[in-house]
Structure formats: structure tokens, C-alpha cells
Coordinates of C-alpha atoms in Angstrom, one line a residue:
M1 CA 100.0 61.0 47.9
T2 CA 99.9 59.2 51.3
G3 CA 102.3 59.5 54.1
T4 CA 103.3 62.3 56.4
V5 CA 104.2 65.9 55.8
A6 CA 107.9 65.0 56.2
D7 CA 107.5 62.2 53.6
H8 CA 106.0 64.6 51.1
L9 CA 108.7 67.3 51.9
L10 CA 111.5 64.9 51.0
A11 CA 109.6 63.7 47.9
R12 CA 109.1 67.3 46.8
L13 CA 112.8 68.0 47.2
G14 CA 113.6 65.0 45.0
E15 CA 111.2 66.3 42.3
W16 CA 113.1 69.6 42.3
G17 CA 116.3 67.6 41.7
V18 CA 117.8 68.0 45.2
A19 CA 120.1 65.1 45.8
H20 CA 121.8 66.1 49.1
V21 CA 120.7 67.8 52.3
F22 CA 123.5 68.9 54.7
G23 CA 122.4 68.9 58.4
C24 CA 122.6 67.9 62.0
P25 CA 120.0 65.7 63.7
G26 CA 118.3 67.0 66.9
D27 CA 115.1 68.1 68.6
G28 CA 112.6 69.4 66.2
L29 CA 113.6 67.2 63.2
G30 CA 112.2 63.9 64.4
G31 CA 109.6 63.6 61.7
L32 CA 112.1 64.4 58.9
L33 CA 114.7 62.0 60.3
A34 CA 112.1 59.2 60.5
A35 CA 111.1 60.0 56.9
W36 CA 114.7 59.8 55.7
E37 CA 114.9 56.3 57.2
R38 CA 111.7 55.2 55.4
V39 CA 112.9 56.4 52.0
R40 CA 116.4 55.0 52.6
D41 CA 118.1 58.4 52.6
A42 CA 116.8 60.0 49.4
P43 CA 117.7 62.8 49.1
R44 CA 120.8 61.9 50.9
F45 CA 121.2 63.3 54.4
I46 CA 124.9 64.4 54.9
R47 CA 125.5 64.6 58.6
S48 CA 128.0 67.1 60.0
G49 CA 129.1 67.9 63.5
H50 CA 127.8 71.5 63.7
E51 CA 125.0 73.4 62.0
E52 CA 127.3 76.2 60.8
L53 CA 129.3 73.5 58.9
S54 CA 126.0 72.2 57.4
A55 CA 125.1 75.6 56.1
L56 CA 128.6 76.2 54.7
E57 CA 128.7 72.8 53.1
A58 CA 125.4 73.7 51.4
V59 CA 127.0 76.9 50.2
G60 CA 130.0 75.0 48.8
Y61 CA 127.7 72.5 47.1
A62 CA 125.7 75.3 45.5
R63 CA 128.8 77.3 44.4
F64 CA 130.3 74.3 42.5
S65 CA 127.2 72.5 41.3
G66 CA 125.3 75.4 39.9
R67 CA 122.3 73.9 41.8
L68 CA 120.4 74.6 45.0
G69 CA 122.1 74.0 48.3
V70 CA 119.9 72.7 51.1
C71 CA 120.7 72.5 54.8
A72 CA 118.6 71.3 57.8
A73 CA 118.8 72.1 61.5
P74 CA 116.8 71.4 64.6
S75 CA 115.0 74.0 66.6
G76 CA 116.6 76.3 69.2
P77 CA 120.4 76.4 69.3
G78 CA 120.7 74.4 66.1
A79 CA 118.8 77.0 64.1
I80 CA 120.8 79.8 65.6
Q81 CA 124.1 78.2 64.5
L82 CA 122.9 78.1 60.9
L83 CA 123.1 81.9 60.7
G84 CA 126.8 82.3 59.9
G85 CA 126.6 80.0 56.8
L86 CA 123.3 81.6 55.6
Y87 CA 124.7 85.1 55.8
D88 CA 127.7 83.8 53.8
A89 CA 125.2 82.7 51.2
R90 CA 123.3 85.9 51.3
L91 CA 126.3 88.3 50.9
D92 CA 127.9 86.2 48.1
R93 CA 124.6 85.6 46.3
V94 CA 124.3 81.8 46.6
P95 CA 121.0 79.9 46.4
V96 CA 120.4 78.0 49.6
V97 CA 117.2 76.7 51.3
A98 CA 117.3 76.1 55.1
L99 CA 114.8 73.6 56.5
V100 CA 114.4 74.3 60.2
G101 CA 112.5 72.4 62.9
Q102 CA 110.5 74.1 65.6
T103 CA 108.8 73.5 68.9
P104 CA 105.3 71.7 68.6
R105 CA 102.6 74.2 67.8
S106 CA 100.8 73.5 71.1
A107 CA 103.9 74.6 73.1
M108 CA 104.8 77.7 71.1
G109 CA 104.6 80.9 73.2
G110 CA 104.9 78.9 76.4
S111 CA 108.6 79.3 77.2
Y112 CA 109.1 75.7 76.1
P113 CA 112.7 74.3 76.1
R114 CA 114.6 75.1 72.9
E115 CA 111.8 77.5 71.7
V116 CA 113.2 80.4 69.7
D117 CA 111.3 83.0 67.8
L118 CA 112.5 81.7 64.4
P119 CA 110.7 84.2 62.2
A120 CA 112.4 87.0 64.1
L121 CA 115.8 85.1 64.0
F122 CA 115.8 84.6 60.2
H123 CA 114.0 87.8 59.3
D124 CA 117.1 89.5 57.9
V125 CA 119.2 86.6 56.5
A126 CA 116.2 84.9 54.8
A127 CA 114.5 88.2 53.8
A128 CA 113.9 86.9 50.3
F129 CA 111.5 84.3 51.5
L130 CA 110.7 83.0 55.0
E131 CA 107.6 81.0 56.0
T132 CA 106.3 78.6 58.7
V133 CA 104.2 75.6 57.6
T134 CA 101.4 75.2 60.1
V135 CA 99.0 72.8 58.1
P136 CA 99.8 70.1 55.6
E137 CA 98.0 71.8 52.7
Q138 CA 100.4 74.7 53.0
L139 CA 103.6 72.7 52.4
P140 CA 103.8 72.5 48.5
N141 CA 103.4 76.2 47.8
V142 CA 105.8 77.2 50.7
L143 CA 108.5 74.8 49.7
D144 CA 108.2 75.5 46.0
R145 CA 108.3 79.3 46.6
A146 CA 111.3 78.9 48.8
I147 CA 113.2 77.0 46.1
R148 CA 112.1 79.1 43.2
T149 CA 113.0 82.3 45.1
A150 CA 116.4 81.1 46.2
Y151 CA 117.2 80.4 42.5
A152 CA 115.7 83.7 41.2
R153 CA 117.1 86.0 43.9
R154 CA 120.4 84.0 44.4
A155 CA 119.8 84.2 48.1
P156 CA 119.1 82.0 51.1
T157 CA 115.5 81.2 52.0
A158 CA 114.0 79.4 55.0
V159 CA 111.1 77.0 55.6
I160 CA 110.2 76.4 59.3
V161 CA 108.3 73.2 60.0
P162 CA 107.1 72.5 63.6
S163 CA 107.9 69.0 64.8
D164 CA 104.3 68.0 65.2
V165 CA 103.4 69.2 61.7
Q166 CA 106.2 67.0 60.2
E167 CA 104.3 64.0 61.6
L168 CA 100.8 64.9 60.4
A169 CA 99.2 63.0 57.6
Y170 CA 99.8 64.9 54.3
A171 CA 96.8 66.3 52.4
P172 CA 97.3 68.3 49.2
P173 CA 95.7 71.7 48.8
G174 CA 92.2 71.4 47.6
H175 CA 90.1 73.2 45.0
A176 CA 88.6 75.7 47.5
S177 CA 89.0 79.1 49.0
A178 CA 92.2 79.8 50.9
M179 CA 93.9 76.9 49.2
V180 CA 97.1 77.7 47.2
P181 CA 98.0 75.2 44.6
S182 CA 101.7 75.1 43.4
S183 CA 103.8 73.8 40.6
L184 CA 107.4 72.6 40.0
D185 CA 108.5 74.1 36.7
R186 CA 111.2 76.8 36.7
S187 CA 111.9 77.6 33.1
G188 CA 115.1 79.4 32.2
W189 CA 115.2 83.1 31.6
S190 CA 117.8 85.8 30.8
A191 CA 117.6 89.5 31.4
V192 CA 119.1 91.8 28.7
P193 CA 119.4 95.6 28.4
S194 CA 117.7 97.6 25.7
G195 CA 119.2 98.2 22.3
A196 CA 119.6 101.9 23.0
A197 CA 121.5 101.2 26.2
L198 CA 123.8 98.8 24.4
E199 CA 124.5 101.5 21.8
R200 CA 125.4 104.0 24.5
A201 CA 127.7 101.5 26.1
A202 CA 129.4 100.7 22.8
E203 CA 130.0 104.4 22.2
V204 CA 131.8 104.8 25.5
L205 CA 134.0 101.7 25.0
N206 CA 134.8 102.4 21.4
A207 CA 136.1 105.9 22.3
G208 CA 138.6 104.5 24.8
D209 CA 142.3 104.1 24.0
R210 CA 143.3 102.4 27.3
V211 CA 140.4 100.1 28.2
A212 CA 140.4 98.1 31.5
V213 CA 137.9 95.3 32.2
L214 CA 137.0 94.2 35.8
I215 CA 135.1 90.9 36.2
G216 CA 133.6 89.2 39.2
R217 CA 131.6 86.1 40.0
G218 CA 128.7 87.3 37.7
A219 CA 131.1 86.7 34.7
V220 CA 131.8 83.1 35.5
R221 CA 129.5 81.9 32.6
A222 CA 130.8 84.6 30.3
G223 CA 134.5 83.9 30.1
A224 CA 134.5 83.4 26.4
E225 CA 132.7 86.6 25.8
V226 CA 134.9 88.6 28.1
R227 CA 137.9 87.2 26.2
R228 CA 136.4 88.4 22.9
V229 CA 135.7 91.8 24.3
A230 CA 139.3 92.2 25.7
E231 CA 140.9 91.1 22.4
R232 CA 138.7 93.3 20.3
L233 CA 139.3 96.4 22.4
G234 CA 142.9 95.7 23.2
A235 CA 142.1 95.7 26.9
G236 CA 143.6 94.3 30.1
V237 CA 141.4 92.2 32.4
A238 CA 141.5 92.3 36.2
K239 CA 139.5 90.0 38.5
A240 CA 137.7 90.4 41.8
L241 CA 138.4 87.6 44.3
L242 CA 135.0 86.0 43.6
G243 CA 135.7 86.0 39.9
L244 CA 139.2 84.5 39.9
D245 CA 138.0 81.4 38.0
A246 CA 135.9 83.3 35.5
L247 CA 138.9 83.7 33.1
S248 CA 142.1 81.9 32.6
D249 CA 145.3 83.4 33.9
E250 CA 147.1 81.8 31.0
L251 CA 145.8 84.7 28.8
P252 CA 148.7 87.2 28.7
Y253 CA 146.6 90.3 29.3
V254 CA 144.9 89.0 32.4
T255 CA 146.4 90.8 35.4
G256 CA 145.0 88.7 38.2
P257 CA 143.2 89.8 41.3
I258 CA 142.5 93.4 42.2
G259 CA 142.3 95.1 45.6
P260 CA 144.3 94.8 48.8
L261 CA 145.2 91.2 48.0
G262 CA 145.7 92.0 44.3
T263 CA 148.6 92.3 41.9
R264 CA 150.8 95.2 40.9
P265 CA 149.7 94.9 37.2
S266 CA 146.0 95.1 38.3
Y267 CA 146.8 98.2 40.3
E268 CA 148.6 99.8 37.3
L269 CA 145.7 98.8 35.0
M270 CA 143.2 100.7 37.0
R271 CA 145.6 103.6 37.7
D272 CA 146.4 104.2 34.0
C273 CA 143.3 103.3 32.0
D274 CA 141.0 105.9 30.4
T275 CA 137.9 103.6 30.2
L276 CA 136.5 100.9 32.5
L277 CA 134.1 98.0 31.8
T278 CA 132.9 96.2 35.0
V279 CA 131.1 92.8 34.4
G280 CA 129.3 91.0 37.2
S281 CA 131.2 92.5 40.1
S282 CA 130.4 94.8 43.0
F283 CA 134.1 95.1 44.1
P284 CA 133.9 97.2 47.3
Y285 CA 137.3 98.9 47.6
S286 CA 136.8 102.0 45.4
Q287 CA 140.4 103.2 46.2
Y288 CA 141.7 100.4 43.9
L289 CA 139.5 101.6 41.0
P290 CA 140.3 104.6 38.8
A291 CA 140.1 108.0 40.5
S292 CA 136.4 108.9 40.8
G293 CA 135.1 110.4 37.6
A294 CA 138.6 110.3 35.9
V295 CA 137.5 107.7 33.3
R296 CA 134.5 106.8 31.3
A297 CA 132.9 103.7 32.6
V298 CA 130.2 101.0 31.8
Q299 CA 128.8 98.4 34.2
I300 CA 127.0 95.1 33.5
D301 CA 125.1 93.4 36.4
L302 CA 122.1 91.1 36.6
D303 CA 120.8 92.7 39.7
P304 CA 119.2 96.2 39.3
H305 CA 119.7 96.7 43.1
M306 CA 123.5 96.4 42.7
I307 CA 123.9 98.4 39.5
G308 CA 125.7 101.7 39.7
L309 CA 127.5 101.0 42.9
R310 CA 131.2 101.7 43.7
Y311 CA 131.9 104.0 40.8
P312 CA 130.1 106.8 38.8
Y313 CA 129.4 104.7 35.8
E314 CA 128.2 106.5 32.7
V315 CA 126.2 103.6 31.4
N316 CA 124.6 100.9 33.6
L317 CA 123.4 97.8 31.7
V318 CA 121.1 95.5 33.7
G319 CA 121.3 92.0 32.3
D320 CA 122.9 88.6 32.3
A321 CA 126.6 89.0 31.7
R322 CA 126.9 86.5 28.8
E323 CA 123.7 87.5 27.1
T324 CA 124.6 91.2 27.4
L325 CA 128.1 90.8 26.1
L326 CA 126.9 88.7 23.1
R327 CA 124.6 91.7 22.2
L328 CA 127.4 94.2 22.8
L329 CA 130.1 92.5 20.8
P330 CA 128.8 93.3 17.3
L331 CA 128.7 97.0 18.3
L332 CA 132.4 97.1 19.4
H333 CA 135.2 98.2 17.0
R334 CA 138.5 96.5 16.8
A335 CA 141.3 98.6 18.3
E336 CA 144.2 98.9 15.9
D337 CA 146.7 100.3 18.3
R338 CA 147.9 97.5 20.6
D339 CA 150.5 99.5 22.6
W340 CA 148.2 99.6 25.7
Q341 CA 147.6 95.9 25.8
D342 CA 151.2 95.1 25.0
G343 CA 152.2 97.2 28.0
V344 CA 149.8 95.2 30.2
V345 CA 151.2 91.9 28.9
A346 CA 154.8 93.1 29.7
G347 CA 153.7 94.1 33.2
V348 CA 152.1 90.6 33.8
R349 CA 155.4 88.9 32.8
R350 CA 157.4 91.1 35.1
W351 CA 154.9 90.4 37.9
R352 CA 155.3 86.7 37.5
R353 CA 159.1 86.9 37.8
A354 CA 158.8 89.1 40.9
L355 CA 156.3 86.8 42.5
A356 CA 158.6 83.8 41.9
Y357 CA 161.5 85.7 43.3
R358 CA 159.7 86.6 46.6
A359 CA 158.4 83.0 47.0
E360 CA 162.0 81.8 47.0
L361 CA 163.2 84.1 49.8
P362 CA 164.2 82.2 53.0
A363 CA 162.0 82.3 56.1
D364 CA 161.8 80.5 59.4
P365 CA 160.8 77.7 58.9
L366 CA 158.8 78.1 55.7
N367 CA 157.9 81.1 53.5
P368 CA 154.1 80.9 53.1
A369 CA 154.3 82.2 49.6
Y370 CA 156.6 79.3 48.7
V371 CA 154.0 76.8 49.9
A372 CA 151.4 78.1 47.5
D373 CA 153.9 78.7 44.7
R374 CA 154.9 75.0 44.8
L375 CA 151.3 73.8 44.7
D376 CA 150.3 75.8 41.7
P377 CA 152.0 73.7 38.9
L378 CA 150.9 70.4 40.6
L379 CA 147.1 71.1 40.5
P380 CA 145.3 68.8 38.2
P381 CA 143.4 70.9 35.5
D382 CA 140.0 69.8 36.9
T383 CA 140.7 70.7 40.5
I384 CA 138.3 72.6 42.7
V385 CA 140.1 74.9 45.1
T386 CA 138.5 76.4 48.3
C387 CA 140.3 79.0 50.4
D388 CA 139.8 80.4 53.8
S389 CA 139.3 84.2 54.3
G390 CA 142.2 84.8 56.6
A391 CA 146.0 85.2 56.2
V392 CA 146.2 82.4 53.6
A393 CA 144.1 84.3 51.1
P394 CA 146.9 86.5 49.6
W395 CA 149.0 83.4 48.8
Y396 CA 146.0 81.8 47.1
A397 CA 145.0 84.9 45.2
R398 CA 148.4 85.7 43.9
H399 CA 150.2 82.3 43.4
L400 CA 147.5 80.0 42.1
R401 CA 146.9 80.5 38.4
M402 CA 143.4 79.8 37.1
R403 CA 143.3 77.7 33.9
G404 CA 141.4 75.0 32.1
E405 CA 138.5 73.6 34.1
L406 CA 140.0 74.6 37.5
R407 CA 137.3 76.2 39.8
A408 CA 137.9 78.2 42.9
A409 CA 136.1 80.1 45.7
L410 CA 136.4 81.7 49.0
S411 CA 134.0 83.8 51.2
G412 CA 134.4 87.0 49.3
T413 CA 132.0 89.4 51.0
L414 CA 131.4 88.2 54.6
G415 CA 134.9 86.9 54.9
T416 CA 133.7 83.8 56.9
A417 CA 136.5 82.4 59.0
G418 CA 136.7 78.6 58.5
C419 CA 134.9 78.3 55.2
A420 CA 137.5 76.4 53.3
V421 CA 137.0 72.9 54.7
P422 CA 133.1 72.9 54.7
Y423 CA 133.1 74.4 51.2
A424 CA 135.4 71.6 50.1
I425 CA 133.1 68.9 51.5
G426 CA 130.2 70.5 49.8
A427 CA 132.2 70.6 46.6
K428 CA 133.0 66.9 46.9
F429 CA 129.3 66.0 46.9
A430 CA 128.6 68.5 44.1
R431 CA 131.4 67.1 41.9
P432 CA 132.5 63.7 43.4
E433 CA 134.6 62.9 40.3
R434 CA 136.9 65.9 40.7
P435 CA 139.9 66.4 43.1
V436 CA 139.3 69.1 45.7
V437 CA 142.0 71.2 47.5
A438 CA 141.2 73.3 50.6
L439 CA 143.6 76.0 51.8
A440 CA 143.3 77.1 55.4
G441 CA 145.1 78.8 58.2
D442 CA 145.5 77.1 61.6
G443 CA 142.9 79.4 63.1
A444 CA 140.4 78.3 60.5
M445 CA 141.3 74.6 61.2
R446 CA 140.6 75.1 64.9
R447 CA 137.3 76.8 64.2
T448 CA 135.7 74.3 61.7
G449 CA 138.4 72.2 60.1
L450 CA 138.8 69.5 62.7
A451 CA 135.1 68.8 62.7
G452 CA 135.2 68.9 58.9
L453 CA 137.9 66.2 58.9
V454 CA 135.5 64.0 60.9
T455 CA 132.9 64.4 58.2
A456 CA 135.5 63.8 55.4
A457 CA 136.5 60.5 57.2
A458 CA 132.9 59.4 57.4
Y459 CA 132.0 60.0 53.8
R460 CA 135.3 59.3 52.0
D461 CA 133.9 56.2 50.3
A462 CA 131.0 58.2 48.9
W463 CA 133.1 60.0 46.3
E464 CA 134.1 58.6 42.9
N465 CA 137.4 60.5 43.2
P466 CA 138.5 60.2 46.8
R467 CA 141.1 63.0 46.7
L468 CA 140.4 65.8 49.2
V469 CA 143.6 67.7 50.1
I470 CA 143.6 70.1 53.0
G471 CA 146.7 72.4 53.2
V472 CA 147.2 74.1 56.5
W473 CA 149.4 77.2 56.9
H474 CA 150.4 76.7 60.6
D475 CA 152.1 79.8 61.8
R476 CA 151.1 80.0 65.5
E477 CA 154.2 78.9 67.3
D478 CA 156.0 82.3 67.6
G479 CA 153.9 84.7 69.7
G480 CA 150.7 83.0 68.6
A481 CA 148.9 80.2 70.3
A482 CA 151.5 79.9 73.1
S483 CA 151.1 83.5 74.1
Q484 CA 147.3 83.2 74.1
G485 CA 147.3 80.1 76.2
C486 CA 146.1 77.9 73.4
P487 CA 147.7 74.5 73.0
E488 CA 149.3 73.6 69.7
V489 CA 147.1 71.4 67.6
P490 CA 148.8 68.6 65.6
Y491 CA 146.6 68.8 62.5
A492 CA 148.5 66.1 60.5
G493 CA 148.4 63.9 63.6
F494 CA 144.7 64.4 64.1
A495 CA 144.1 63.4 60.5
R496 CA 146.1 60.2 61.0
S497 CA 144.1 59.4 64.1
L498 CA 141.0 59.3 61.8
G499 CA 142.7 57.0 59.3
L500 CA 143.5 59.7 56.9
T501 CA 146.8 60.8 55.4
G502 CA 148.6 63.3 57.6
I503 CA 151.9 65.0 56.6
R504 CA 153.8 67.7 58.5
V505 CA 156.4 69.8 56.7
E506 CA 159.0 72.1 58.3
R507 CA 161.7 72.3 55.6
P508 CA 161.4 73.9 52.1
E509 CA 163.0 71.0 50.3
Y510 CA 160.0 68.8 51.3
V511 CA 157.2 71.1 50.4
E512 CA 156.7 70.0 46.8
Q513 CA 157.1 66.3 47.8
A514 CA 154.4 66.7 50.4
W515 CA 152.0 68.2 48.0
R516 CA 152.6 65.4 45.5
E517 CA 152.1 62.8 48.1
A518 CA 148.8 64.4 49.3
L519 CA 147.5 64.8 45.8
G520 CA 148.3 61.1 45.1
A521 CA 146.7 59.8 48.2
D522 CA 143.7 57.4 48.0
G523 CA 141.6 59.5 50.3
P524 CA 141.5 62.7 52.3
A525 CA 144.9 64.1 53.3
V526 CA 146.1 66.9 55.5
V527 CA 149.4 68.7 54.8
E528 CA 150.5 70.8 57.7
F529 CA 153.1 73.4 56.8
R530 CA 154.9 75.3 59.6
T531 CA 155.1 78.8 58.1
D532 CA 156.7 82.0 59.3
P533 CA 154.2 84.4 60.8
G534 CA 156.5 87.3 60.1
V535 CA 156.2 86.9 56.3
T536 CA 153.5 89.3 55.1
P537 CA 152.3 90.2 51.6
L538 CA 153.4 93.4 49.9
P539 CA 150.5 95.7 49.1
P540 CA 149.8 95.9 45.3
D541 CA 150.9 99.6 45.2
A542 CA 154.4 98.8 46.5
D543 CA 157.0 100.0 44.1
W544 CA 158.5 97.5 41.6
A545 CA 161.8 98.0 43.4
E546 CA 160.3 96.5 46.5
W547 CA 158.9 93.5 44.6
E548 CA 162.1 92.8 42.7
G549 CA 164.9 94.1 44.9
P550 CA 166.5 92.5 48.0
A551 CA 164.2 92.6 50.9
E552 CA 165.2 94.5 54.0
T553 CA 166.7 92.8 57.0
G554 CA 166.7 93.8 60.7
E555 CA 164.6 93.6 63.8
E556 CA 160.9 94.3 64.1
D557 CA 158.5 93.2 66.8
G558 CA 161.3 91.2 68.4
A559 CA 162.2 89.3 65.3
D560 CA 165.9 88.5 64.9
A561 CA 167.7 89.7 61.8
G562 CA 168.9 87.0 59.4
A563 CA 167.1 84.5 57.3
A564 CA 163.8 84.8 59.2
G565 CA 163.9 88.6 58.9
T566 CA 164.6 88.9 55.2
V567 CA 160.9 89.1 54.2
R568 CA 159.4 90.6 57.4
R569 CA 160.1 94.2 57.5
G570 CA 157.9 97.1 56.5
F571 CA 155.8 95.6 53.8
G572 CA 152.8 94.0 55.4
A573 CA 151.1 96.8 57.4
R574 CA 148.8 98.1 54.6
A575 CA 147.9 94.6 53.4
R576 CA 147.2 93.2 56.9
E577 CA 144.5 95.8 57.6
F578 CA 142.3 94.2 54.9
L579 CA 142.7 90.6 55.9
P580 CA 139.5 89.3 57.5
H581 CA 140.0 87.5 60.8
R582 CA 143.8 88.0 60.7
D583 CA 144.1 87.6 64.4
Q584 CA 142.5 84.2 64.4
D585 CA 144.6 83.0 61.5
R586 CA 148.0 84.4 62.3

């Protein structure tokens, strides 16, 4: 083809099915930006105000589309600012390709302005594949390998293109020595374990009387198969945070999240089981799993590098979760005794009552659990929910029930502060026909949310369904922003200044009404809830008496007794130590 290297790069992305590139213009991307103008924005360039937002938007896009996320950044500081989002992709196993500009080749090594050693910078985060294009003939194989590797390894990769190379006339690789032709096709494949390994796993699971199943993000495509396994074995199913939407919470034996932000039934499931099946999860907190070596255990994971971690599994099955379970199911016997599963179901019912009780407890001004509890029944069944990794995460994990086509995600491994809004914007481009709800703390909104609102205002007309709701748990007034010298930010007011819907809520009787108004708005909306910073989540191993009984009152850390103190005392210390970025979001 004719044209420049940049022209061919955009065309090649289109041949791979890439429809959106999230990025910031700047030095080092001049050739690509000119090419985007020539091809009339195909693939579409989604401009954000900061490179970290661009990377996180690409991550959100990939999470909810099932396709590749692509981000672009200029050289120097722009490239540096991609790192947070790319590490988020790496640790949560999300396929993303970063296109990065660079100083002209003639100036490299000359202490030129904005020159950064990009191969050294990206060496770790893009370890799966990282290459610099130095001649036009090199482009197809480098770009194709970056894309193919990102998909295969479920990891970020990076392609560096110096600014002068972007503007060179494109020439394809020839039929000659040192030329590397390339191809586009990426046929589907599935890894499955051997028959002997499956038989050993079935023997372990069939011998169990009290089977627990733990699922993670790797089980998202295997929900139906997990359900069949649980019902055949009479098991209970707990979920890691990244796998919350892998199985519906409407199934009575699903105990919800596990870990420091988990549920009491999940804690009891792991404590009392005699057999464990882990599917597509590398859940890190081993203290919330059965005591080491106390139960027989089987793991299924696609990545051989991650197999056998976290627990002394007796059988490790390397394979795709769905394909492996389909081959395992015919080998499993139906459990006749259902007492174990009946007990799990009873515990889940009891938990739901206790959770509703605690959400109704008074606080000053709003109980943060109540804010999430009132949102749950209002969510349309096809909603995409994103959540920040700070103090809002426990309310999301415990009070929002996954069901139907509802999808959800947060930064599970890195715990990226401020991921909810850029994830949500990426999700809107991935699934423009679906409503999206982002849940964030006020610290996350200061970090990335305000800039994200500018992007949402700019692209609101690009989405078939314009609903994008951002709920803000604003709890900084008492001993927070004021004591740190930070001014209060009027998040709802800022949204209104951009022409968006902005609602501020300080009284519990208006919480549900505010959610309804935001979900019914004809464009992006911000709902700012003034929540009580003294209300902290109970840890999952708290006694049932603590969950169900009257909360203590009194003074702690200067808090007055009374309504504001009824849910403050003594319950949050163990849970808070596991909350990423709790200081920023509380």
C-alpha cells in the first residue's frame, strides 16, 4: 500500500478489528495524529486529559468488550504516565497494546528534550512483548506480534515508533534475507488437561462430603458449568472480587465474595469444607482459605505459571475453565446428601437479613452501606458496574448482587486508585448500548474522576445509550480534607458546570430518589452522597451476634456518641488494613 508508516499502522489496527484507540496528543505522535486526520478518525481516537486515564480506559474497554484495548501516548512524560494503567492490565491479566511515540532517531542518545529510555521504562510492564520500529519494513511483524501476544498472554505489550519513522513512506517487507513477513489470522484455541489428570481430580471431588468452590475472573465464561458442578456435588460457591460477575448471586448456594471484603457465609464455607475446587482464581489471601493441608483440593487455571499457588492443591489442572469443566462433569457423581448445601443456603439467607439490617443503621449524615443497598434493586439487568479500589469497595462487594447480564469489575490485584471512572468510559465505548455505573470515593474522584468527567461530557453523544452514572461516596468533611489542607470539591456542582446532571444528597430519605433520577437522566450524571467516614465494614469473621445485634455506641477517635456513633466502634480495624489507598479515599 502507499502512504506513510503511520497510515499503515492505523490500517493494520483496523484489519485486526480495533475500533478505538484511547490516547493523548503530544510530541512524538505527530505522524499518527496527521494520519488520523487523513483517514477521518478510523479507528476512532478517544482523547483524554491524561495518559494514565487513556491506559485505564483501554483496560476498561478490554475488560467489557472481550477484545483488545489500545492506548497511545507521546514520548517523554506522556509515556511515563501510561505505566499505572499498564501495570493494572498486567496484574489483572488484560490484553492491551500501548503505541508510544519517541524522539526522532537522529536525536536519540543526544539528551534531546523529552527523550526517555523507553525500552528500559517499559521493560517490566511490557515484558510479554516490547519492540521499537526503526524502519518501515519492520512494522507489520512488530505490530502483529504485539497484538497476538497481548491476546495470548492476556498482558500489556508495547510498540515504540519514533516520530520520524511515523512519517516515512511505508514499504512492506520484501522476499529477501532479514525481512520478516507477517500475517493477521489468530485462530481460536483452548487448552485442556489430560484425561488422567481429570480422573484424579474427579476422584478427589467425588470423595468430598462438604465441597466448596472458589471462582475468579478465569471462570467468567464458565458460569453455566460452575453451576452444574455445584449442583451435582451439593457445593457452595464463593467468589474472588475479580470473579463477582462470573455467577449469579440469585443462586441460593452462592455465598458472595471471599476475603477481607467478603461475607460471613464465604468465611464459613472455607472454614468448614472438607474439599476445595478453585476455578480461574489466584486469590492471594491464604488466611481466608481452608487451613493449609486440612482439605483435599483441586485447581483449574489456564496459566501454568499461576497453577499451584496459594494452597497445597492435590491436583492442578492446566486448561481453559469452561473446556476443563465440560470434560470433568461426566466424571463427577451426584451427591445424595444435601445437608451441607442446605446449610450454606441457610447461611446466605441469614447473611442477607443481617446485611440489610446494618445498612439501615443511622449515621451522620449517610450510612455508606445504605447508599449501595438502595442502588442494588434499581440496577437495570444489563448494567456494567465499575468500582474504585478504596473505601467504597466493601459496599460494592457486599451489597450489589450480580444477576442476569450485569457485568462488574474493579482493579483487583494492583488496587489502582481512581480506576472506576476511566474503566466506565472504556466500558461505554465497548458497549455503548448498555448503561454504566461507576462507584468511587472522593479521593478517587480528585485523582482521575474530574478529568474523566470532562471526557464523558465530550463524548456523551457517541453512545447509543447515554446513561453513565457516577456515584461518589464523599466522606472527607470530618477530619479529612479540611485537616489535610485540601479544599472541598463540589463534585455534583462540577458536573453541572459541564452541562451534566449533578445531584448532592445528605439525607437518607433522598438516596433512592437520587439514584432513580441519575439512572433516568439523558446523559452522564454524578450523584454525590455525603457519607459518614466513621462507618466501617465488619470483617467477615465477625460473630453473627455482631452482624445481627445492636451496634455499640460511645466515643472513639473523638466521635460523639449517638446516631453517628451507632455503627462506628470496634468493627473496622481488621477490614481497614486490607483496603487499598484507604487514606486517599477516606
